[in-house]
Amino acid sequence: MAIATKSSKHSRERKKSQKSQPKIINYTWSGTNRDGIKTSGELRGASSAEIRAQLKAQGVIPKAVRKKSPPLFKSEKKIKPMDIAMITRQIATMLAAGVPVVTTLELLSKGHEKPKMRELLANIVNDVQSGIPLSDSLRPHRQYFDDLYVDLVAAGEHSGSLDAVFDRIATYREKSEALKSKIKKAMFYPAAVMVVAVLVTALLLLFVVPQFEDIFNGFGAELPAFTQLIINISRWLQASWYFFVIGIFVAVWSFKRAHLKSQTFRDRVDEFVLKIPAIGDILHKGAMARFARTLATTFAAGVPLIDGLESAAGASGNAVYRKAILKIRTEVMSGMQMNVAMRTTGLFPDMLIQMVMIGEESGSLDNMLNKVANIYEMQVDDAVDGLSSLIEPIMMVVIGGVVGSLIVGMYLPIFEMGNVVG
């Protein structure tokens, strides 16, 4: 209750501080410099008087200062996970150079290209300036800074090694986003094959087959069974194509809704995707890479192993691995070594278990886990490249087979008529 009251108090103070501060907006200006040459540009400030003062300090005589007109179609860019990774890397670099935290955040908040990011960093700066620890200032923004991020920052504040912790977080985020991008790429290719095949087939059935049907009606002869099947499918699609399109949208919407609302459904989807040929192997390796990278990062930052395993379970990205890692956490809490607990799950390969065992025995668990993560990330990279090279000929075969079958079906009556005439 006390924590909630403190958090709400901080929130009220931040809002009050924001209201009391003048709004910073963009201004366009034109004038002449010290050499009498006309010049112009854009500056950010609270008023036109402030902009004029800035220009005079730079040796520019302002002629006109106006508020910048907003674009006709405003589309604010969203903050992406890679943006957070880049900001984290910039913070780590500046802290390592000896720049204070508040100064670092102020510089980044003024210089970022995305308004939403500038606003986010400005809120954090206000909190830190009011005496709130940086980790507590990040905690309200969970959509950008997850529990793992905040816990690592808190550990860095307590140990006095905030620059080293931000460096670890930046490395972790960069590698995580790179791995996520590779896995998305692996999932995209099979989906692309299916979409292209469906679109090509639908176009042929809707626009090409009806032209052949008009020709066949003049034959006055019975059509081959395969040709008649294609024509019947074409007729059905022409008569009820909108049902087909609506059905696809309803299926996609239902899947997204069930995936959002039902934990059981999400768990079953996670179990299913791990069994997909080629794709499942990439997802297995990706989950193990995330597990190893997360645990190495937390352990190196001084976070207790029990808490690190909980963070690794959430970061694994798959329900099967999340349950297995939470089981390992329970076993470790009861006094079992982690490598033994991993073996009881039957999910982790011997190589990973042996590396963890060596790390536990030598006292360098974080180094071993980092090496494991590097190995699996390389394997994911190789697997995605291999899948990409395999999918291209498969796509050609699938689309060629569909188009070829339709063409053969349409030309069968013509071939038979040629045989009769012959």
Short mmCIF file of N, CA and C in Angstrom, two decimals, residues 31-197:
data_model
loop_
_atom_site.label_atom_id
_atom_site.label_comp_id
_atom_site.label_asym_id
_atom_site.label_seq_id
_atom_site.Cartn_x
_atom_site.Cartn_y
_atom_site.Cartn_z
N GLY A 31 17.24 34.84 -41.27
CA GLY A 31 17.98 36.02 -40.86
C GLY A 31 19.29 36.13 -41.61
N THR A 32 20.20 36.96 -41.07
CA THR A 32 21.51 37.13 -41.69
C THR A 32 22.60 36.87 -40.65
N ASN A 33 23.70 36.26 -41.10
CA ASN A 33 24.80 35.97 -40.17
C ASN A 33 25.77 37.14 -40.09
N ARG A 34 26.90 36.90 -39.43
CA ARG A 34 27.88 37.98 -39.21
C ARG A 34 28.43 38.53 -40.52
N ASP A 35 28.46 37.70 -41.56
CA ASP A 35 29.00 38.14 -42.85
C ASP A 35 27.94 38.78 -43.73
N GLY A 36 26.72 38.92 -43.20
CA GLY A 36 25.64 39.53 -43.97
C GLY A 36 24.98 38.58 -44.95
N ILE A 37 25.27 37.30 -44.84
CA ILE A 37 24.68 36.30 -45.75
C ILE A 37 23.35 35.82 -45.17
N LYS A 38 22.35 35.74 -46.05
CA LYS A 38 21.03 35.27 -45.60
C LYS A 38 21.10 33.79 -45.25
N THR A 39 20.46 33.43 -44.18
CA THR A 39 20.45 32.04 -43.73
C THR A 39 19.12 31.73 -43.06
N SER A 40 18.83 30.48 -42.88
CA SER A 40 17.56 30.06 -42.25
C SER A 40 17.76 28.69 -41.62
N GLY A 41 16.79 28.29 -40.84
CA GLY A 41 16.88 26.98 -40.19
C GLY A 41 15.70 26.71 -39.28
N GLU A 42 15.91 25.79 -38.35
CA GLU A 42 14.85 25.36 -37.45
C GLU A 42 15.45 25.16 -36.05
N LEU A 43 14.74 25.64 -35.03
CA LEU A 43 15.18 25.49 -33.64
C LEU A 43 13.99 25.14 -32.76
N ARG A 44 14.29 24.55 -31.61
CA ARG A 44 13.24 24.20 -30.64
C ARG A 44 13.35 25.13 -29.44
N GLY A 45 12.19 25.62 -28.98
CA GLY A 45 12.19 26.50 -27.82
C GLY A 45 10.79 26.70 -27.28
N ALA A 46 10.72 27.48 -26.17
CA ALA A 46 9.43 27.71 -25.52
C ALA A 46 8.69 28.91 -26.11
N SER A 47 9.43 29.83 -26.76
CA SER A 47 8.79 31.02 -27.32
C SER A 47 9.68 31.58 -28.43
N SER A 48 9.08 32.49 -29.21
CA SER A 48 9.85 33.12 -30.29
C SER A 48 10.96 34.00 -29.72
N ALA A 49 10.70 34.60 -28.54
CA ALA A 49 11.72 35.43 -27.90
C ALA A 49 12.95 34.60 -27.53
N GLU A 50 12.71 33.37 -27.05
CA GLU A 50 13.83 32.49 -26.71
C GLU A 50 14.63 32.12 -27.96
N ILE A 51 13.93 31.89 -29.06
CA ILE A 51 14.62 31.55 -30.32
C ILE A 51 15.46 32.73 -30.80
N ARG A 52 14.90 33.95 -30.70
CA ARG A 52 15.65 35.13 -31.12
C ARG A 52 16.90 35.31 -30.27
N ALA A 53 16.77 35.02 -28.95
CA ALA A 53 17.92 35.13 -28.07
C ALA A 53 18.99 34.11 -28.44
N GLN A 54 18.57 32.90 -28.77
CA GLN A 54 19.53 31.86 -29.19
C GLN A 54 20.26 32.28 -30.46
N LEU A 55 19.51 32.85 -31.41
CA LEU A 55 20.11 33.25 -32.68
C LEU A 55 21.11 34.39 -32.48
N LYS A 56 20.75 35.36 -31.65
CA LYS A 56 21.67 36.47 -31.39
C LYS A 56 22.94 35.99 -30.71
N ALA A 57 22.82 34.99 -29.83
CA ALA A 57 24.00 34.44 -29.16
C ALA A 57 24.91 33.74 -30.17
N GLN A 58 24.33 33.28 -31.28
CA GLN A 58 25.11 32.60 -32.32
C GLN A 58 25.61 33.58 -33.39
N GLY A 59 25.30 34.87 -33.20
CA GLY A 59 25.75 35.87 -34.17
C GLY A 59 24.84 36.01 -35.36
N VAL A 60 23.59 35.61 -35.24
CA VAL A 60 22.62 35.70 -36.34
C VAL A 60 21.61 36.79 -35.99
N ILE A 61 21.34 37.68 -36.95
CA ILE A 61 20.31 38.71 -36.77
C ILE A 61 19.00 38.15 -37.33
N PRO A 62 18.03 37.81 -36.44
CA PRO A 62 16.79 37.19 -36.92
C PRO A 62 15.89 38.19 -37.63
N LYS A 63 15.32 37.79 -38.74
CA LYS A 63 14.36 38.60 -39.48
C LYS A 63 12.94 38.12 -39.21
N ALA A 64 12.77 36.79 -39.24
CA ALA A 64 11.44 36.22 -39.01
C ALA A 64 11.58 34.93 -38.23
N VAL A 65 10.72 34.79 -37.20
CA VAL A 65 10.67 33.56 -36.40
C VAL A 65 9.20 33.15 -36.28
N ARG A 66 8.90 31.97 -36.78
CA ARG A 66 7.50 31.50 -36.79
C ARG A 66 7.42 30.08 -36.26
N LYS A 67 6.28 29.78 -35.68
CA LYS A 67 6.02 28.39 -35.27
C LYS A 67 5.96 27.50 -36.51
N LYS A 68 6.58 26.36 -36.41
CA LYS A 68 6.57 25.43 -37.54
C LYS A 68 5.19 24.83 -37.69
N SER A 69 4.64 24.90 -38.90
CA SER A 69 3.31 24.34 -39.15
C SER A 69 3.35 22.83 -39.09
N PRO A 70 2.36 22.21 -38.43
CA PRO A 70 2.34 20.74 -38.38
C PRO A 70 2.04 20.16 -39.74
N PRO A 71 2.53 18.98 -40.06
CA PRO A 71 2.25 18.35 -41.36
C PRO A 71 0.77 18.08 -41.53
N LEU A 72 0.33 18.07 -42.79
CA LEU A 72 -1.09 17.86 -43.08
C LEU A 72 -1.56 16.50 -42.59
N PHE A 73 -0.74 15.49 -42.81
CA PHE A 73 -1.06 14.14 -42.34
C PHE A 73 -0.02 13.75 -41.30
N LYS A 74 -0.37 13.90 -40.04
CA LYS A 74 0.58 13.65 -38.96
C LYS A 74 0.62 12.17 -38.63
N SER A 75 1.79 11.60 -38.66
CA SER A 75 1.94 10.18 -38.31
C SER A 75 3.17 10.03 -37.42
N GLU A 76 2.94 10.04 -36.11
CA GLU A 76 4.04 9.91 -35.17
C GLU A 76 4.62 8.51 -35.21
N LYS A 77 5.93 8.47 -35.26
CA LYS A 77 6.60 7.17 -35.29
C LYS A 77 6.58 6.55 -33.90
N LYS A 78 6.26 5.28 -33.85
CA LYS A 78 6.21 4.58 -32.57
C LYS A 78 7.62 4.24 -32.10
N ILE A 79 7.72 4.07 -30.79
CA ILE A 79 8.99 3.64 -30.21
C ILE A 79 9.10 2.13 -30.37
N LYS A 80 10.14 1.69 -31.05
CA LYS A 80 10.35 0.27 -31.30
C LYS A 80 11.39 -0.29 -30.34
N PRO A 81 11.38 -1.61 -30.14
CA PRO A 81 12.40 -2.21 -29.25
C PRO A 81 13.82 -1.87 -29.65
N MET A 82 14.08 -1.76 -30.96
CA MET A 82 15.43 -1.42 -31.40
C MET A 82 15.80 0.00 -31.00
N ASP A 83 14.80 0.90 -30.91
CA ASP A 83 15.07 2.26 -30.43
C ASP A 83 15.55 2.24 -28.98
N ILE A 84 14.91 1.40 -28.17
CA ILE A 84 15.32 1.27 -26.76
C ILE A 84 16.74 0.70 -26.68
N ALA A 85 17.04 -0.26 -27.55
CA ALA A 85 18.40 -0.83 -27.56
C ALA A 85 19.44 0.22 -27.93
N MET A 86 19.12 1.08 -28.91
CA MET A 86 20.05 2.12 -29.33
C MET A 86 20.25 3.16 -28.24
N ILE A 87 19.13 3.56 -27.58
CA ILE A 87 19.22 4.52 -26.48
C ILE A 87 20.06 3.94 -25.34
N THR A 88 19.87 2.67 -25.05
CA THR A 88 20.63 2.01 -23.99
C THR A 88 22.11 2.02 -24.31
N ARG A 89 22.46 1.76 -25.56
CA ARG A 89 23.86 1.79 -25.96
C ARG A 89 24.44 3.20 -25.83
N GLN A 90 23.67 4.21 -26.19
CA GLN A 90 24.14 5.59 -26.06
C GLN A 90 24.34 5.97 -24.59
N ILE A 91 23.41 5.53 -23.73
CA ILE A 91 23.55 5.80 -22.30
C ILE A 91 24.81 5.13 -21.76
N ALA A 92 25.03 3.88 -22.14
CA ALA A 92 26.21 3.14 -21.67
C ALA A 92 27.49 3.85 -22.11
N THR A 93 27.53 4.32 -23.35
CA THR A 93 28.73 5.00 -23.87
C THR A 93 29.00 6.30 -23.12
N MET A 94 27.95 7.07 -22.89
CA MET A 94 28.13 8.37 -22.23
C MET A 94 28.47 8.20 -20.75
N LEU A 95 27.87 7.21 -20.08
CA LEU A 95 28.20 6.97 -18.68
C LEU A 95 29.65 6.51 -18.55
N ALA A 96 30.10 5.67 -19.48
CA ALA A 96 31.49 5.20 -19.45
C ALA A 96 32.47 6.35 -19.67
N ALA A 97 32.00 7.39 -20.37
CA ALA A 97 32.86 8.56 -20.61
C ALA A 97 32.84 9.55 -19.45
N GLY A 98 32.05 9.23 -18.41
CA GLY A 98 32.02 10.08 -17.22
C GLY A 98 30.94 11.12 -17.21
N VAL A 99 29.99 11.08 -18.16
CA VAL A 99 28.89 12.05 -18.19
C VAL A 99 27.85 11.64 -17.14
N PRO A 100 27.38 12.55 -16.30
CA PRO A 100 26.37 12.21 -15.29
C PRO A 100 25.08 11.68 -15.92
N VAL A 101 24.32 10.91 -15.13
CA VAL A 101 23.10 10.29 -15.64
C VAL A 101 22.11 11.33 -16.13
N VAL A 102 21.86 12.37 -15.31
CA VAL A 102 20.86 13.37 -15.67
C VAL A 102 21.26 14.10 -16.95
N THR A 103 22.52 14.48 -17.05
CA THR A 103 23.00 15.15 -18.26
C THR A 103 22.86 14.26 -19.48
N THR A 104 23.19 12.98 -19.31
CA THR A 104 23.05 12.02 -20.41
C THR A 104 21.62 11.95 -20.90
N LEU A 105 20.68 11.81 -19.97
CA LEU A 105 19.27 11.69 -20.35
C LEU A 105 18.76 12.98 -20.97
N GLU A 106 19.20 14.14 -20.46
CA GLU A 106 18.77 15.41 -21.03
C GLU A 106 19.26 15.57 -22.47
N LEU A 107 20.51 15.23 -22.71
CA LEU A 107 21.06 15.34 -24.06
C LEU A 107 20.31 14.43 -25.03
N LEU A 108 20.04 13.19 -24.60
CA LEU A 108 19.34 12.24 -25.46
C LEU A 108 17.90 12.66 -25.70
N SER A 109 17.25 13.23 -24.68
CA SER A 109 15.85 13.65 -24.82
C SER A 109 15.71 14.82 -25.79
N LYS A 110 16.70 15.69 -25.85
CA LYS A 110 16.63 16.84 -26.76
C LYS A 110 17.04 16.48 -28.19
N GLY A 111 17.88 15.46 -28.33
CA GLY A 111 18.43 15.18 -29.65
C GLY A 111 17.77 14.07 -30.43
N HIS A 112 16.83 13.33 -29.81
CA HIS A 112 16.24 12.19 -30.52
C HIS A 112 15.27 12.65 -31.59
N GLU A 113 15.20 11.90 -32.70
CA GLU A 113 14.37 12.30 -33.83
C GLU A 113 12.89 12.03 -33.61
N LYS A 114 12.54 11.08 -32.73
CA LYS A 114 11.14 10.72 -32.52
C LYS A 114 10.55 11.51 -31.35
N PRO A 115 9.44 12.22 -31.59
CA PRO A 115 8.81 12.99 -30.51
C PRO A 115 8.42 12.14 -29.31
N LYS A 116 7.91 10.95 -29.56
CA LYS A 116 7.50 10.08 -28.46
C LYS A 116 8.69 9.70 -27.58
N MET A 117 9.83 9.45 -28.19
CA MET A 117 11.02 9.13 -27.42
C MET A 117 11.50 10.34 -26.63
N ARG A 118 11.43 11.52 -27.23
CA ARG A 118 11.82 12.74 -26.50
C ARG A 118 10.92 12.94 -25.28
N GLU A 119 9.62 12.70 -25.47
CA GLU A 119 8.68 12.85 -24.36
C GLU A 119 8.95 11.83 -23.26
N LEU A 120 9.22 10.59 -23.67
CA LEU A 120 9.50 9.52 -22.70
C LEU A 120 10.74 9.86 -21.88
N LEU A 121 11.82 10.26 -22.54
CA LEU A 121 13.06 10.58 -21.84
C LEU A 121 12.90 11.82 -20.97
N ALA A 122 12.09 12.79 -21.42
CA ALA A 122 11.86 13.99 -20.62
C ALA A 122 11.14 13.64 -19.32
N ASN A 123 10.18 12.73 -19.38
CA ASN A 123 9.48 12.28 -18.17
C ASN A 123 10.45 11.61 -17.20
N ILE A 124 11.34 10.79 -17.74
CA ILE A 124 12.31 10.10 -16.89
C ILE A 124 13.27 11.11 -16.26
N VAL A 125 13.69 12.11 -17.04
CA VAL A 125 14.58 13.15 -16.52
C VAL A 125 13.92 13.89 -15.37
N ASN A 126 12.63 14.24 -15.53
CA ASN A 126 11.91 14.95 -14.47
C ASN A 126 11.88 14.14 -13.19
N ASP A 127 11.64 12.84 -13.31
CA ASP A 127 11.59 11.98 -12.13
C ASP A 127 12.95 11.91 -11.44
N VAL A 128 14.01 11.72 -12.25
CA VAL A 128 15.36 11.61 -11.67
C VAL A 128 15.77 12.92 -11.00
N GLN A 129 15.43 14.05 -11.62
CA GLN A 129 15.76 15.34 -11.03
C GLN A 129 15.01 15.60 -9.73
N SER A 130 13.83 14.98 -9.59
CA SER A 130 13.06 15.16 -8.35
C SER A 130 13.52 14.22 -7.24
N GLY A 131 14.56 13.42 -7.50
CA GLY A 131 15.13 12.58 -6.46
C GLY A 131 14.74 11.11 -6.52
N ILE A 132 13.97 10.72 -7.54
CA ILE A 132 13.56 9.32 -7.69
C ILE A 132 14.70 8.54 -8.34
N PRO A 133 15.05 7.35 -7.83
CA PRO A 133 16.10 6.55 -8.48
C PRO A 133 15.75 6.24 -9.93
N LEU A 134 16.77 6.07 -10.75
CA LEU A 134 16.55 5.83 -12.18
C LEU A 134 15.71 4.58 -12.42
N SER A 135 15.98 3.51 -11.66
CA SER A 135 15.21 2.27 -11.85
C SER A 135 13.72 2.50 -11.57
N ASP A 136 13.40 3.28 -10.52
CA ASP A 136 12.00 3.57 -10.22
C ASP A 136 11.38 4.51 -11.25
N SER A 137 12.21 5.34 -11.87
CA SER A 137 11.70 6.22 -12.92
C SER A 137 11.36 5.45 -14.19
N LEU A 138 12.06 4.33 -14.42
CA LEU A 138 11.79 3.50 -15.59
C LEU A 138 10.59 2.59 -15.39
N ARG A 139 10.31 2.23 -14.14
CA ARG A 139 9.31 1.20 -13.86
C ARG A 139 7.91 1.52 -14.38
N PRO A 140 7.43 2.79 -14.34
CA PRO A 140 6.08 3.05 -14.87
C PRO A 140 5.94 2.83 -16.38
N HIS A 141 7.06 2.79 -17.09
CA HIS A 141 7.03 2.67 -18.56
C HIS A 141 7.33 1.22 -18.95
N ARG A 142 6.50 0.30 -18.49
CA ARG A 142 6.76 -1.13 -18.70
C ARG A 142 6.67 -1.54 -20.16
N GLN A 143 5.93 -0.79 -20.96
CA GLN A 143 5.83 -1.18 -22.38
C GLN A 143 7.15 -1.00 -23.10
N TYR A 144 8.06 -0.22 -22.52
CA TYR A 144 9.37 0.00 -23.13
C TYR A 144 10.50 -0.62 -22.31
N PHE A 145 10.38 -0.57 -20.98
CA PHE A 145 11.42 -1.10 -20.10
C PHE A 145 10.79 -2.21 -19.25
N ASP A 146 11.08 -3.46 -19.61
CA ASP A 146 10.47 -4.58 -18.89
C ASP A 146 11.11 -4.77 -17.52
N ASP A 147 10.58 -5.74 -16.77
CA ASP A 147 11.06 -5.98 -15.40
C ASP A 147 12.54 -6.33 -15.38
N LEU A 148 13.00 -7.10 -16.36
CA LEU A 148 14.41 -7.48 -16.43
C LEU A 148 15.28 -6.23 -16.57
N TYR A 149 14.90 -5.33 -17.45
CA TYR A 149 15.65 -4.10 -17.67
C TYR A 149 15.74 -3.30 -16.37
N VAL A 150 14.58 -3.11 -15.72
CA VAL A 150 14.53 -2.30 -14.50
C VAL A 150 15.32 -2.95 -13.37
N ASP A 151 15.19 -4.27 -13.23
CA ASP A 151 15.92 -4.98 -12.17
C ASP A 151 17.43 -4.87 -12.36
N LEU A 152 17.89 -4.94 -13.61
CA LEU A 152 19.32 -4.81 -13.87
C LEU A 152 19.82 -3.40 -13.56
N VAL A 153 19.01 -2.39 -13.90
CA VAL A 153 19.39 -1.02 -13.58
C VAL A 153 19.45 -0.82 -12.06
N ALA A 154 18.47 -1.41 -11.35
CA ALA A 154 18.47 -1.32 -9.88
C ALA A 154 19.72 -1.98 -9.29
N ALA A 155 20.11 -3.13 -9.87
CA ALA A 155 21.32 -3.81 -9.39
C ALA A 155 22.56 -2.95 -9.65
N GLY A 156 22.59 -2.26 -10.79
CA GLY A 156 23.70 -1.38 -11.10
C GLY A 156 23.77 -0.18 -10.17
N GLU A 157 22.61 0.34 -9.79
CA GLU A 157 22.58 1.47 -8.85
C GLU A 157 23.10 1.05 -7.47
N HIS A 158 22.71 -0.14 -7.04
CA HIS A 158 23.14 -0.62 -5.72
C HIS A 158 24.63 -0.94 -5.69
N SER A 159 25.16 -1.45 -6.81
CA SER A 159 26.57 -1.83 -6.84
C SER A 159 27.49 -0.68 -7.27
N GLY A 160 26.91 0.41 -7.75
CA GLY A 160 27.71 1.54 -8.19
C GLY A 160 28.37 1.33 -9.54
N SER A 161 27.90 0.39 -10.31
CA SER A 161 28.49 0.10 -11.64
C SER A 161 27.43 0.26 -12.72
N LEU A 162 26.78 1.42 -12.74
CA LEU A 162 25.67 1.64 -13.66
C LEU A 162 26.13 1.61 -15.11
N ASP A 163 27.34 2.12 -15.38
CA ASP A 163 27.83 2.13 -16.77
C ASP A 163 28.04 0.71 -17.29
N ALA A 164 28.61 -0.17 -16.45
CA ALA A 164 28.83 -1.56 -16.87
C ALA A 164 27.50 -2.29 -17.07
N VAL A 165 26.52 -2.00 -16.20
CA VAL A 165 25.21 -2.65 -16.32
C VAL A 165 24.51 -2.21 -17.60
N PHE A 166 24.57 -0.91 -17.91
CA PHE A 166 23.94 -0.43 -19.15
C PHE A 166 24.62 -1.03 -20.38
N ASP A 167 25.92 -1.24 -20.29
CA ASP A 167 26.63 -1.88 -21.39
C ASP A 167 26.13 -3.31 -21.59
N ARG A 168 25.94 -4.03 -20.47
CA ARG A 168 25.41 -5.41 -20.57
C ARG A 168 23.98 -5.41 -21.11
N ILE A 169 23.17 -4.48 -20.63
CA ILE A 169 21.79 -4.41 -21.11
C ILE A 169 21.76 -4.10 -22.60
N ALA A 170 22.61 -3.16 -23.03
CA ALA A 170 22.65 -2.79 -24.45
C ALA A 170 23.05 -3.99 -25.31
N THR A 171 24.08 -4.71 -24.88
CA THR A 171 24.51 -5.92 -25.62
C THR A 171 23.39 -6.94 -25.66
N TYR A 172 22.73 -7.13 -24.51
CA TYR A 172 21.63 -8.10 -24.43
C TYR A 172 20.49 -7.70 -25.38
N ARG A 173 20.11 -6.43 -25.34
CA ARG A 173 19.01 -5.96 -26.19
C ARG A 173 19.36 -6.06 -27.67
N GLU A 174 20.56 -5.68 -28.03
CA GLU A 174 20.99 -5.72 -29.44
C GLU A 174 20.96 -7.15 -29.97
N LYS A 175 21.50 -8.08 -29.19
CA LYS A 175 21.54 -9.47 -29.63
C LYS A 175 20.13 -10.08 -29.63
N SER A 176 19.30 -9.70 -28.67
CA SER A 176 17.93 -10.21 -28.62
C SER A 176 17.13 -9.76 -29.82
N GLU A 177 17.27 -8.48 -30.18
CA GLU A 177 16.54 -7.96 -31.34
C GLU A 177 17.04 -8.59 -32.64
N ALA A 178 18.35 -8.81 -32.72
CA ALA A 178 18.90 -9.47 -33.92
C ALA A 178 18.37 -10.89 -34.04
N LEU A 179 18.32 -11.59 -32.91
CA LEU A 179 17.80 -12.96 -32.92
C LEU A 179 16.32 -12.98 -33.29
N LYS A 180 15.56 -12.03 -32.72
CA LYS A 180 14.13 -11.95 -33.03
C LYS A 180 13.90 -11.70 -34.52
N SER A 181 14.74 -10.84 -35.09
CA SER A 181 14.62 -10.53 -36.52
C SER A 181 14.88 -11.77 -37.38
N LYS A 182 15.88 -12.58 -36.97
CA LYS A 182 16.19 -13.79 -37.73
C LYS A 182 15.04 -14.79 -37.66
N ILE A 183 14.44 -14.94 -36.48
CA ILE A 183 13.34 -15.89 -36.32
C ILE A 183 12.12 -15.42 -37.12
N LYS A 184 11.85 -14.12 -37.11
CA LYS A 184 10.74 -13.59 -37.91
C LYS A 184 10.97 -13.86 -39.39
N LYS A 185 12.23 -13.71 -39.81
CA LYS A 185 12.57 -13.98 -41.21
C LYS A 185 12.30 -15.43 -41.55
N ALA A 186 12.63 -16.34 -40.62
CA ALA A 186 12.40 -17.76 -40.87
C ALA A 186 10.92 -18.07 -40.95
N MET A 187 10.10 -17.38 -40.16
CA MET A 187 8.65 -17.61 -40.18
C MET A 187 8.00 -16.97 -41.41
N PHE A 188 8.63 -15.92 -41.94
CA PHE A 188 8.02 -15.17 -43.03
C PHE A 188 8.02 -15.95 -44.34
N TYR A 189 9.09 -16.66 -44.63
CA TYR A 189 9.20 -17.33 -45.93
C TYR A 189 8.11 -18.37 -46.18
N PRO A 190 7.84 -19.30 -45.26
CA PRO A 190 6.75 -20.24 -45.51
C PRO A 190 5.40 -19.55 -45.66
N ALA A 191 5.18 -18.49 -44.87
CA ALA A 191 3.93 -17.75 -45.00
C ALA A 191 3.84 -17.09 -46.37
N ALA A 192 4.96 -16.59 -46.85
CA ALA A 192 4.97 -15.96 -48.18
C ALA A 192 4.63 -16.96 -49.28
N VAL A 193 5.15 -18.18 -49.15
CA VAL A 193 4.83 -19.23 -50.14
C VAL A 193 3.33 -19.49 -50.19
N MET A 194 2.71 -19.63 -49.03
CA MET A 194 1.28 -19.92 -48.96
C MET A 194 0.46 -18.77 -49.54
N VAL A 195 0.81 -17.54 -49.17
CA VAL A 195 0.04 -16.38 -49.63
C VAL A 195 0.14 -16.23 -51.15
N VAL A 196 1.35 -16.34 -51.68
CA VAL A 196 1.54 -16.20 -53.13
C VAL A 196 0.80 -17.32 -53.88
N ALA A 197 0.89 -18.54 -53.37
CA ALA A 197 0.21 -19.67 -54.02
C ALA A 197 -1.30 -19.47 -54.03
#
